[in-house]
PDB file of C-alpha atoms in Angstrom:
ATOM      1  CA  ILE H   7     -18.231  11.822  35.179  1.00 35.00           C
ATOM      2  CA  THR H   8     -19.077   8.501  36.178  1.00 39.00           C
ATOM      3  CA  ALA H   9     -22.080   5.981  34.930  1.00 38.00           C
ATOM      4  CA  LYS H  10     -24.128   4.197  37.333  1.00 46.00           C
ATOM      5  CA  MET H  11     -24.898   1.577  34.097  1.00 57.00           C
ATOM      6  CA  ASN H  12     -20.930   1.270  34.051  1.00 79.00           C
ATOM      7  CA  ILE H  13     -20.172   1.728  30.338  1.00 89.00           C
ATOM      8  CA  ASN H  14     -17.066   3.022  28.941  1.00 92.00           C
ATOM      9  CA  SER H  15     -17.345   1.531  25.360  1.00 95.00           C
ATOM     10  CA  ILE H  16     -18.918   1.826  22.109  1.00 96.00           C
ATOM     11  CA  LEU H  17     -18.476  -0.198  19.038  1.00 97.00           C
ATOM     12  CA  VAL H  18     -20.023   1.741  16.289  1.00 96.00           C
ATOM     13  CA  SER H  19     -21.007  -0.276  13.742  1.00 96.00           C
ATOM     14  CA  GLN H  20     -19.261   1.873  10.208  1.00 93.00           C
ATOM     15  CA  PRO H  21     -16.170   3.153   9.283  1.00 92.00           C
ATOM     16  CA  LYS H  22     -13.628   5.371  10.952  1.00 91.00           C
ATOM     17  CA  PRO H  23     -14.595   9.185  10.349  1.00 89.00           C
ATOM     18  CA  LYS H  24     -12.176  10.846   8.592  1.00 87.00           C
ATOM     19  CA  SER H  25     -11.109  13.603  11.421  1.00 85.00           C
ATOM     20  CA  ASP H  26     -11.867  13.875  15.286  1.00 82.00           C
ATOM     21  CA  LYS H  27     -14.423  16.759  14.362  1.00 85.00           C
ATOM     22  CA  ASN H  28     -16.895  13.498  14.649  1.00 89.00           C
ATOM     23  CA  PRO H  29     -20.177  13.836  17.480  1.00 92.00           C
ATOM     24  CA  PHE H  30     -18.744  11.008  18.499  1.00 95.00           C
ATOM     25  CA  HIS H  31     -15.562  11.519  19.048  1.00 93.00           C
ATOM     26  CA  GLY H  32     -16.800  14.611  21.728  1.00 92.00           C
ATOM     27  CA  LEU H  33     -19.048  12.048  23.344  1.00 93.00           C
ATOM     28  CA  ALA H  34     -16.140  10.174  24.077  1.00 94.00           C
ATOM     29  CA  ASN H  35     -13.978  13.118  26.048  1.00 93.00           C
ATOM     30  CA  LYS H  36     -17.185  14.320  27.226  1.00 93.00           C
ATOM     31  CA  TYR H  37     -18.018  11.194  29.525  1.00 93.00           C
ATOM     32  CA  SER H  38     -14.566   9.398  29.258  1.00 92.00           C
ATOM     33  CA  LEU H  39     -15.364   6.614  27.042  1.00 93.00           C
ATOM     34  CA  LYS H  40     -13.324   4.234  24.658  1.00 95.00           C
ATOM     35  CA  VAL H  41     -15.273   4.672  21.062  1.00 95.00           C
ATOM     36  CA  ASP H  42     -14.223   2.307  18.500  1.00 95.00           C
ATOM     37  CA  PHE H  43     -16.069   2.137  14.585  1.00 96.00           C
ATOM     38  CA  ARG H  44     -15.793  -0.782  12.872  1.00 95.00           C
ATOM     39  CA  PRO H  45     -17.780  -1.721   9.576  1.00 95.00           C
ATOM     40  CA  PHE H  46     -19.870  -4.980   9.849  1.00 96.00           C
ATOM     41  CA  ILE H  47     -21.395  -4.940   5.996  1.00 93.00           C
ATOM     42  CA  HIS H  48     -18.993  -3.798   3.536  1.00 92.00           C
ATOM     43  CA  VAL H  49     -19.844  -3.197  -0.429  1.00 91.00           C
ATOM     44  CA  GLU H  50     -18.864  -5.686  -2.984  1.00 95.00           C
ATOM     45  CA  GLY H  51     -19.324  -5.329  -6.789  1.00 96.00           C
ATOM     46  CA  ILE H  52     -20.768  -8.467  -8.567  1.00 95.00           C
ATOM     47  CA  ASP H  53     -18.846 -10.216 -11.338  1.00 95.00           C
ATOM     48  CA  PRO H  54     -19.056 -10.020 -15.157  1.00 96.00           C
ATOM     49  CA  LYS H  55     -20.216 -13.108 -14.668  1.00 96.00           C
ATOM     50  CA  ASP H  56     -23.280 -12.533 -12.867  1.00 95.00           C
ATOM     51  CA  PHE H  57     -24.367  -9.620 -14.885  1.00 96.00           C
ATOM     52  CA  ARG H  58     -24.180 -10.728 -17.674  1.00 95.00           C
ATOM     53  CA  GLN H  59     -26.820 -13.372 -16.146  1.00 96.00           C
ATOM     54  CA  GLN H  60     -29.584 -10.469 -15.360  1.00 96.00           C
ATOM     55  CA  ARG H  61     -29.388 -10.247 -19.657  1.00 96.00           C
ATOM     56  CA  ILE H  62     -28.831  -6.534 -19.614  1.00 96.00           C
ATOM     57  CA  ASP H  63     -28.408  -4.721 -22.850  1.00 96.00           C
ATOM     58  CA  MET H  64     -26.153  -1.970 -21.969  1.00 97.00           C
ATOM     59  CA  SER H  65     -26.358  -0.338 -25.158  1.00 96.00           C
ATOM     60  CA  SER H  66     -30.332   0.010 -25.717  1.00 97.00           C
ATOM     61  CA  TYR H  67     -30.568   2.932 -23.136  1.00 98.00           C
ATOM     62  CA  SER H  68     -30.109   6.519 -23.988  1.00 97.00           C
ATOM     63  CA  ALA H  69     -30.595   7.339 -20.462  1.00 98.00           C
ATOM     64  CA  VAL H  70     -28.311   6.620 -16.845  1.00 98.00           C
ATOM     65  CA  ILE H  71     -30.176   7.269 -12.804  1.00 97.00           C
ATOM     66  CA  PHE H  72     -27.298   7.601 -10.723  1.00 97.00           C
ATOM     67  CA  THR H  73     -28.210   7.407  -7.035  1.00 93.00           C
ATOM     68  CA  SER H  74     -24.947   7.306  -5.336  1.00 92.00           C
ATOM     69  CA  ARG H  75     -21.478   7.754  -6.072  1.00 94.00           C
ATOM     70  CA  MET H  76     -20.820   3.599  -5.446  1.00 94.00           C
ATOM     71  CA  ALA H  77     -23.219   3.441  -8.246  1.00 96.00           C
ATOM     72  CA  ILE H  78     -21.332   5.208 -10.755  1.00 97.00           C
ATOM     73  CA  ASP H  79     -18.566   3.624  -9.600  1.00 97.00           C
ATOM     74  CA  HIS H  80     -19.611   0.685 -10.656  1.00 97.00           C
ATOM     75  CA  TYR H  81     -21.309   1.749 -13.990  1.00 98.00           C
ATOM     76  CA  PHE H  82     -17.770   2.551 -15.553  1.00 98.00           C
ATOM     77  CA  ARG H  83     -16.541  -0.441 -13.741  1.00 98.00           C
ATOM     78  CA  ILE H  84     -19.035  -3.051 -15.190  1.00 97.00           C
ATOM     79  CA  ALA H  85     -19.161  -1.331 -18.955  1.00 97.00           C
ATOM     80  CA  LYS H  86     -14.819  -1.411 -18.255  1.00 97.00           C
ATOM     81  CA  GLN H  87     -15.820  -4.921 -17.904  1.00 97.00           C
ATOM     82  CA  THR H  88     -17.804  -6.166 -20.619  1.00 96.00           C
ATOM     83  CA  ARG H  89     -16.146  -3.662 -22.790  1.00 96.00           C
ATOM     84  CA  PHE H  90     -19.224  -1.497 -23.499  1.00 96.00           C
ATOM     85  CA  THR H  91     -17.839   1.736 -24.555  1.00 96.00           C
ATOM     86  CA  VAL H  92     -20.749   4.444 -22.931  1.00 95.00           C
ATOM     87  CA  PRO H  93     -21.418   6.648 -25.882  1.00 95.00           C
ATOM     88  CA  ASP H  94     -21.085  10.303 -25.626  1.00 93.00           C
ATOM     89  CA  HIS H  95     -24.795  10.984 -25.930  1.00 94.00           C
ATOM     90  CA  MET H  96     -25.796   9.261 -22.319  1.00 96.00           C
ATOM     91  CA  LYS H  97     -27.827  11.300 -20.293  1.00 97.00           C
ATOM     92  CA  TYR H  98     -27.414  11.077 -16.804  1.00 97.00           C
ATOM     93  CA  PHE H  99     -29.577  11.982 -13.973  1.00 98.00           C
ATOM     94  CA  CYS H 100     -28.097  11.967 -10.529  1.00 96.00           C
ATOM     95  CA  VAL H 101     -29.939  12.422  -7.314  1.00 94.00           C
ATOM     96  CA  SER H 102     -27.948  15.636  -5.994  1.00 94.00           C
ATOM     97  CA  GLU H 103     -25.335  17.837  -7.222  1.00 94.00           C
ATOM     98  CA  ALA H 104     -22.129  16.603  -5.204  1.00 94.00           C
ATOM     99  CA  VAL H 105     -23.358  12.670  -6.825  1.00 94.00           C
ATOM    100  CA  ALA H 106     -23.457  14.955 -10.076  1.00 95.00           C
ATOM    101  CA  TYR H 107     -20.063  15.848 -10.152  1.00 95.00           C
ATOM    102  CA  TYR H 108     -18.293  12.295  -9.335  1.00 96.00           C
ATOM    103  CA  LEU H 109     -18.942  12.052 -13.049  1.00 96.00           C
ATOM    104  CA  GLN H 110     -15.954  13.861 -13.436  1.00 94.00           C
ATOM    105  CA  ASN H 111     -13.983  11.126 -12.330  1.00 95.00           C
ATOM    106  CA  TYR H 112     -15.413   9.533 -15.737  1.00 96.00           C
ATOM    107  CA  VAL H 113     -16.394  11.636 -17.898  1.00 93.00           C
ATOM    108  CA  VAL H 114     -15.882  15.061 -19.766  1.00 87.00           C
ATOM    109  CA  TYR H 115     -17.870  17.045 -17.755  1.00 83.00           C
ATOM    110  CA  ARG H 116     -18.872  20.244 -19.491  1.00 84.00           C
ATOM    111  CA  LYS H 117     -19.238  18.392 -22.963  1.00 86.00           C
ATOM    112  CA  ARG H 118     -21.991  15.864 -21.601  1.00 88.00           C
ATOM    113  CA  LYS H 119     -25.959  16.236 -21.270  1.00 94.00           C
ATOM    114  CA  ILE H 120     -26.262  15.450 -16.603  1.00 96.00           C
ATOM    115  CA  PHE H 121     -29.101  16.602 -14.817  1.00 96.00           C
ATOM    116  CA  HIS H 122     -29.631  15.876 -11.186  1.00 95.00           C
ATOM    117  CA  GLY H 123     -32.134  16.588  -8.053  1.00 92.00           C
ATOM    118  CA  LYS H 124     -31.405  18.739  -4.838  1.00 91.00           C
ATOM    119  CA  GLN H 125     -31.193  15.779  -2.642  1.00 81.00           C
ATOM    120  CA  THR H 126     -34.408  13.811  -2.946  1.00 87.00           C
ATOM    121  CA  PHE H 127     -35.630  10.564  -5.777  1.00 91.00           C
ATOM    122  CA  LYS H 128     -38.909  12.720  -5.379  1.00 91.00           C
ATOM    123  CA  ASP H 129     -36.860  16.505  -7.002  1.00 90.00           C
ATOM    124  CA  LEU H 130     -34.981  14.523  -9.473  1.00 95.00           C
ATOM    125  CA  MET H 131     -38.103  12.347 -10.642  1.00 96.00           C
ATOM    126  CA  GLU H 132     -39.789  16.078 -11.482  1.00 95.00           C
ATOM    127  CA  ILE H 133     -37.255  16.119 -14.034  1.00 96.00           C
ATOM    128  CA  ILE H 134     -37.132  12.386 -14.954  1.00 97.00           C
ATOM    129  CA  VAL H 135     -40.877  12.766 -15.753  1.00 97.00           C
ATOM    130  CA  LYS H 136     -39.862  15.565 -18.635  1.00 96.00           C
ATOM    131  CA  HIS H 137     -37.720  13.704 -20.188  1.00 97.00           C
ATOM    132  CA  ASN H 138     -40.290  10.926 -20.350  1.00 95.00           C
ATOM    133  CA  THR H 139     -38.954   9.292 -23.286  1.00 96.00           C
ATOM    134  CA  GLU H 140     -35.744   7.874 -22.381  1.00 97.00           C
ATOM    135  CA  ARG H 141     -34.835   4.602 -22.185  1.00 98.00           C
ATOM    136  CA  TYR H 142     -33.667   4.570 -18.054  1.00 98.00           C
ATOM    137  CA  LEU H 143     -30.756   1.704 -16.578  1.00 98.00           C
ATOM    138  CA  VAL H 144     -30.827   2.044 -12.510  1.00 97.00           C
ATOM    139  CA  PRO H 145     -27.406   0.585 -11.689  1.00 96.00           C
ATOM    140  CA  CYS H 146     -28.479   0.021  -7.756  1.00 94.00           C
ATOM    141  CA  SER H 147     -27.251  -2.846  -4.958  1.00 91.00           C
ATOM    142  CA  ASP H 148     -28.915  -5.447  -3.852  1.00 88.00           C
ATOM    143  CA  ILE H 149     -30.976  -4.033  -1.066  1.00 80.00           C
ATOM    144  CA  GLN H 150     -32.097  -0.797  -3.344  1.00 75.00           C
ATOM    145  CA  ARG H 151     -35.176   1.144  -1.517  1.00 77.00           C
ATOM    146  CA  LYS H 152     -38.551   0.060  -2.732  1.00 83.00           C
ATOM    147  CA  ASN H 153     -39.537   4.076  -3.767  1.00 87.00           C
ATOM    148  CA  ILE H 154     -37.283   4.431  -6.404  1.00 92.00           C
ATOM    149  CA  PRO H 155     -38.552   1.801  -8.926  1.00 94.00           C
ATOM    150  CA  ASP H 156     -42.369   2.598  -7.231  1.00 95.00           C
ATOM    151  CA  GLN H 157     -41.915   6.192  -8.498  1.00 95.00           C
ATOM    152  CA  LEU H 158     -39.786   5.113 -11.815  1.00 96.00           C
ATOM    153  CA  GLU H 159     -43.751   2.852 -12.582  1.00 96.00           C
ATOM    154  CA  GLU H 160     -46.256   5.151 -11.141  1.00 96.00           C
ATOM    155  CA  ASN H 161     -45.072   8.277 -13.606  1.00 96.00           C
ATOM    156  CA  ASN H 162     -44.345   5.208 -16.121  1.00 96.00           C
ATOM    157  CA  ILE H 163     -40.751   5.410 -16.952  1.00 96.00           C
ATOM    158  CA  LYS H 164     -39.662   3.063 -19.433  1.00 97.00           C
ATOM    159  CA  PHE H 165     -36.472   1.720 -16.773  1.00 97.00           C
ATOM    160  CA  LYS H 166     -34.626  -0.963 -15.662  1.00 96.00           C
ATOM    161  CA  ASN H 167     -32.713  -2.171 -12.278  1.00 96.00           C
ATOM    162  CA  THR H 168     -29.551  -3.537 -12.553  1.00 96.00           C
ATOM    163  CA  THR H 169     -27.719  -5.010  -9.518  1.00 96.00           C
ATOM    164  CA  LEU H 170     -24.472  -4.115  -9.696  1.00 97.00           C
ATOM    165  CA  TYR H 171     -23.001  -4.540  -6.138  1.00 95.00           C
ATOM    166  CA  LYS H 172     -24.003  -5.884  -3.080  1.00 93.00           C
ATOM    167  CA  THR H 173     -23.840  -5.953   0.407  1.00 89.00           C
ATOM    168  CA  VAL H 174     -21.312  -8.447   2.310  1.00 92.00           C
ATOM    169  CA  CYS H 175     -21.120  -9.319   6.385  1.00 93.00           C
ATOM    170  CA  SER H 176     -17.605  -8.404   7.204  1.00 95.00           C
ATOM    171  CA  ASP H 177     -15.521 -10.919   9.009  1.00 95.00           C
ATOM    172  CA  LEU H 178     -15.502  -9.687  12.659  1.00 95.00           C
ATOM    173  CA  SER H 179     -13.844 -12.907  14.226  1.00 92.00           C
ATOM    174  CA  ASP H 180     -11.515 -11.158  15.548  1.00 92.00           C
ATOM    175  CA  LEU H 181     -14.149  -9.424  17.390  1.00 92.00           C
ATOM    176  CA  GLU H 182     -15.247 -12.754  18.909  1.00 88.00           C
ATOM    177  CA  GLU H 183     -13.276 -12.065  22.983  1.00 87.00           C
ATOM    178  CA  VAL H 184     -14.111  -8.489  22.543  1.00 88.00           C
ATOM    179  CA  LYS H 185     -16.784  -6.879  24.523  1.00 91.00           C
ATOM    180  CA  TYR H 186     -17.659  -3.703  24.512  1.00 95.00           C
ATOM    181  CA  ASP H 187     -21.105  -1.610  26.739  1.00 95.00           C
ATOM    182  CA  VAL H 188     -22.804  -0.379  23.738  1.00 96.00           C
ATOM    183  CA  LEU H 189     -23.096  -1.324  20.183  1.00 97.00           C
ATOM    184  CA  VAL H 190     -24.294   1.101  17.662  1.00 97.00           C
ATOM    185  CA  PHE H 191     -26.217  -0.185  14.218  1.00 97.00           C
ATOM    186  CA  TYR H 192     -27.076   2.156  11.662  1.00 95.00           C
ATOM    187  CA  SER H 193     -28.746  -0.696   9.148  1.00 92.00           C
ATOM    188  CA  PRO H 194     -30.279  -4.260   9.060  1.00 92.00           C
ATOM    189  CA  SER H 195     -27.716  -5.392   7.587  1.00 92.00           C
ATOM    190  CA  GLY H 196     -25.666  -4.471  10.262  1.00 94.00           C
ATOM    191  CA  ILE H 197     -28.202  -6.647  12.928  1.00 95.00           C
ATOM    192  CA  GLN H 198     -26.897  -9.655  10.543  1.00 94.00           C
ATOM    193  CA  SER H 199     -23.389  -9.550  10.024  1.00 95.00           C
ATOM    194  CA  LEU H 200     -23.535  -9.568  13.938  1.00 96.00           C
ATOM    195  CA  LEU H 201     -25.900 -12.507  14.355  1.00 95.00           C
ATOM    196  CA  LYS H 202     -23.558 -14.380  11.058  1.00 94.00           C
ATOM    197  CA  ASN H 203     -20.731 -13.576  12.851  1.00 95.00           C
ATOM    198  CA  PHE H 204     -21.161 -14.765  16.642  1.00 94.00           C
ATOM    199  CA  PRO H 205     -24.374 -17.110  15.782  1.00 93.00           C
ATOM    200  CA  LYS H 206     -23.794 -17.422  19.743  1.00 91.00           C
ATOM    201  CA  PHE H 207     -24.394 -13.610  20.995  1.00 92.00           C
ATOM    202  CA  ARG H 208     -26.230 -13.316  23.861  1.00 92.00           C
ATOM    203  CA  GLN H 209     -27.124  -9.815  25.117  1.00 91.00           C
ATOM    204  CA  ASN H 210     -26.573 -10.360  28.437  1.00 89.00           C
ATOM    205  CA  GLY H 211     -25.305  -6.415  29.845  1.00 89.00           C
ATOM    206  CA  THR H 212     -24.536  -4.863  26.610  1.00 93.00           C
ATOM    207  CA  LYS H 213     -27.202  -2.803  25.096  1.00 95.00           C
ATOM    208  CA  ILE H 214     -27.983  -1.623  22.115  1.00 96.00           C
ATOM    209  CA  ALA H 215     -28.243   1.914  19.999  1.00 97.00           C
ATOM    210  CA  ALA H 216     -30.561   1.001  16.854  1.00 97.00           C
ATOM    211  CA  PHE H 217     -30.363   3.570  14.165  1.00 95.00           C
ATOM    212  CA  GLY H 218     -33.982   4.170  12.101  1.00 92.00           C
ATOM    213  CA  GLN H 219     -37.090   1.979  11.810  1.00 92.00           C
ATOM    214  CA  THR H 220     -35.753  -0.610   9.923  1.00 91.00           C
ATOM    215  CA  THR H 221     -32.891  -1.162  12.216  1.00 94.00           C
ATOM    216  CA  VAL H 222     -35.095  -1.269  15.504  1.00 95.00           C
ATOM    217  CA  GLN H 223     -37.699  -4.042  13.852  1.00 94.00           C
ATOM    218  CA  ALA H 224     -34.110  -6.033  12.858  1.00 94.00           C
ATOM    219  CA  ALA H 225     -33.021  -5.984  15.470  1.00 96.00           C
ATOM    220  CA  GLU H 226     -36.082  -6.974  17.981  1.00 96.00           C
ATOM    221  CA  LYS H 227     -37.234  -9.858  14.947  1.00 95.00           C
ATOM    222  CA  ALA H 228     -33.548 -11.563  16.381  1.00 95.00           C
ATOM    223  CA  GLY H 229     -35.179 -11.126  19.600  1.00 95.00           C
ATOM    224  CA  LEU H 230     -32.761  -7.620  20.825  1.00 96.00           C
ATOM    225  CA  ARG H 231     -33.068  -5.536  23.575  1.00 96.00           C
ATOM    226  CA  ILE H 232     -32.888  -1.788  22.340  1.00 96.00           C
ATOM    227  CA  ASP H 233     -31.964   0.329  24.582  1.00 95.00           C
ATOM    228  CA  ILE H 234     -31.174   3.510  22.919  1.00 96.00           C
ATOM    229  CA  LYS H 235     -33.049   4.343  19.512  1.00 95.00           C
ATOM    230  CA  ALA H 236     -32.805   7.399  16.813  1.00 94.00           C
ATOM    231  CA  PRO H 237     -34.684   9.169  15.132  1.00 94.00           C
ATOM    232  CA  LEU H 238     -36.740  10.581  17.887  1.00 93.00           C
ATOM    233  CA  PRO H 239     -38.430  13.767  18.533  1.00 93.00           C
ATOM    234  CA  GLY H 240     -35.763  16.222  19.863  1.00 92.00           C
ATOM    235  CA  VAL H 241     -33.555  13.716  19.788  1.00 92.00           C
ATOM    236  CA  PRO H 242     -31.676  13.542  15.671  1.00 92.00           C
ATOM    237  CA  SER H 243     -28.600  12.090  15.611  1.00 94.00           C
ATOM    238  CA  MET H 244     -27.825   8.898  17.470  1.00 96.00           C
ATOM    239  CA  THR H 245     -24.507  10.424  19.314  1.00 95.00           C
ATOM    240  CA  MET H 246     -27.589  12.646  20.787  1.00 96.00           C
ATOM    241  CA  ALA H 247     -29.401   9.452  21.471  1.00 96.00           C
ATOM    242  CA  ILE H 248     -26.198   8.327  23.078  1.00 96.00           C
ATOM    243  CA  ASP H 249     -25.669  11.272  25.149  1.00 95.00           C
ATOM    244  CA  LYS H 250     -28.955  11.525  26.723  1.00 95.00           C
ATOM    245  CA  TYR H 251     -28.890   7.828  27.643  1.00 95.00           C
ATOM    246  CA  LEU H 252     -26.078   7.978  29.481  1.00 93.00           C
ATOM    247  CA  LYS H 253     -27.485  11.282  31.236  1.00 90.00           C
ATOM    248  CA  SER H 254     -30.170  10.128  32.294  1.00 87.00           C
ATOM    249  CA  ASN H 255     -28.385   7.151  33.739  1.00 82.00           C
ATOM    250  CA  LEU H 256     -26.041   9.209  36.048  1.00 71.00           C
ATOM    251  CA  LYS H 257     -25.200   9.082  39.755  1.00 52.00           C
TER     252      LYS H 257
END
């Protein structure tokens, strides 16, 4: 199959999937495309000095809310670096069962008070409300989703956010001379990273694919033309959106 658009190469601004059983691999085979993966952003833990400036006494909280495995890693990292011994009676509230199980890397699972929601923060909120006397610490990144503190405030839960890790633009200088026909973005931070790394970036014939409304908005704000959007009705994934685009532009 040859595309009249002349699309031969795609760069996905995410880490490479661990196996070939991913939708991009299927897309590459179907259209004989070169698909590369490269994270445009990465996460860095904040150092103890920056944590101390937040003036948070970890011992004054009786419970911790974890929305991701990364939050767990950085909570226990900061505890260790600041010599805070996490007490055995600490209660853990996790957004999903998978996140809760990840605690096994740090605590004796069956001996701890661990609660988890089904998948969304709203599920977890129902459990938190039943434990409304606790004082909650919420480890998060510098770009926390606003719905989390909003729901806690609405329910009069005593809580404090603590930024333990941040999203940082990766160095992409080695891509300076490399050209791709399609660039795929999944977050506003990815768009920021593109512009930070390549302030003189000119889109010209390059197609931009954006996943999610906030990514689309960030791309438009940066003056980029978006050729492929997802999710859309009937097109839930990015690979399906690219597939549809290629199909409609074939000879």
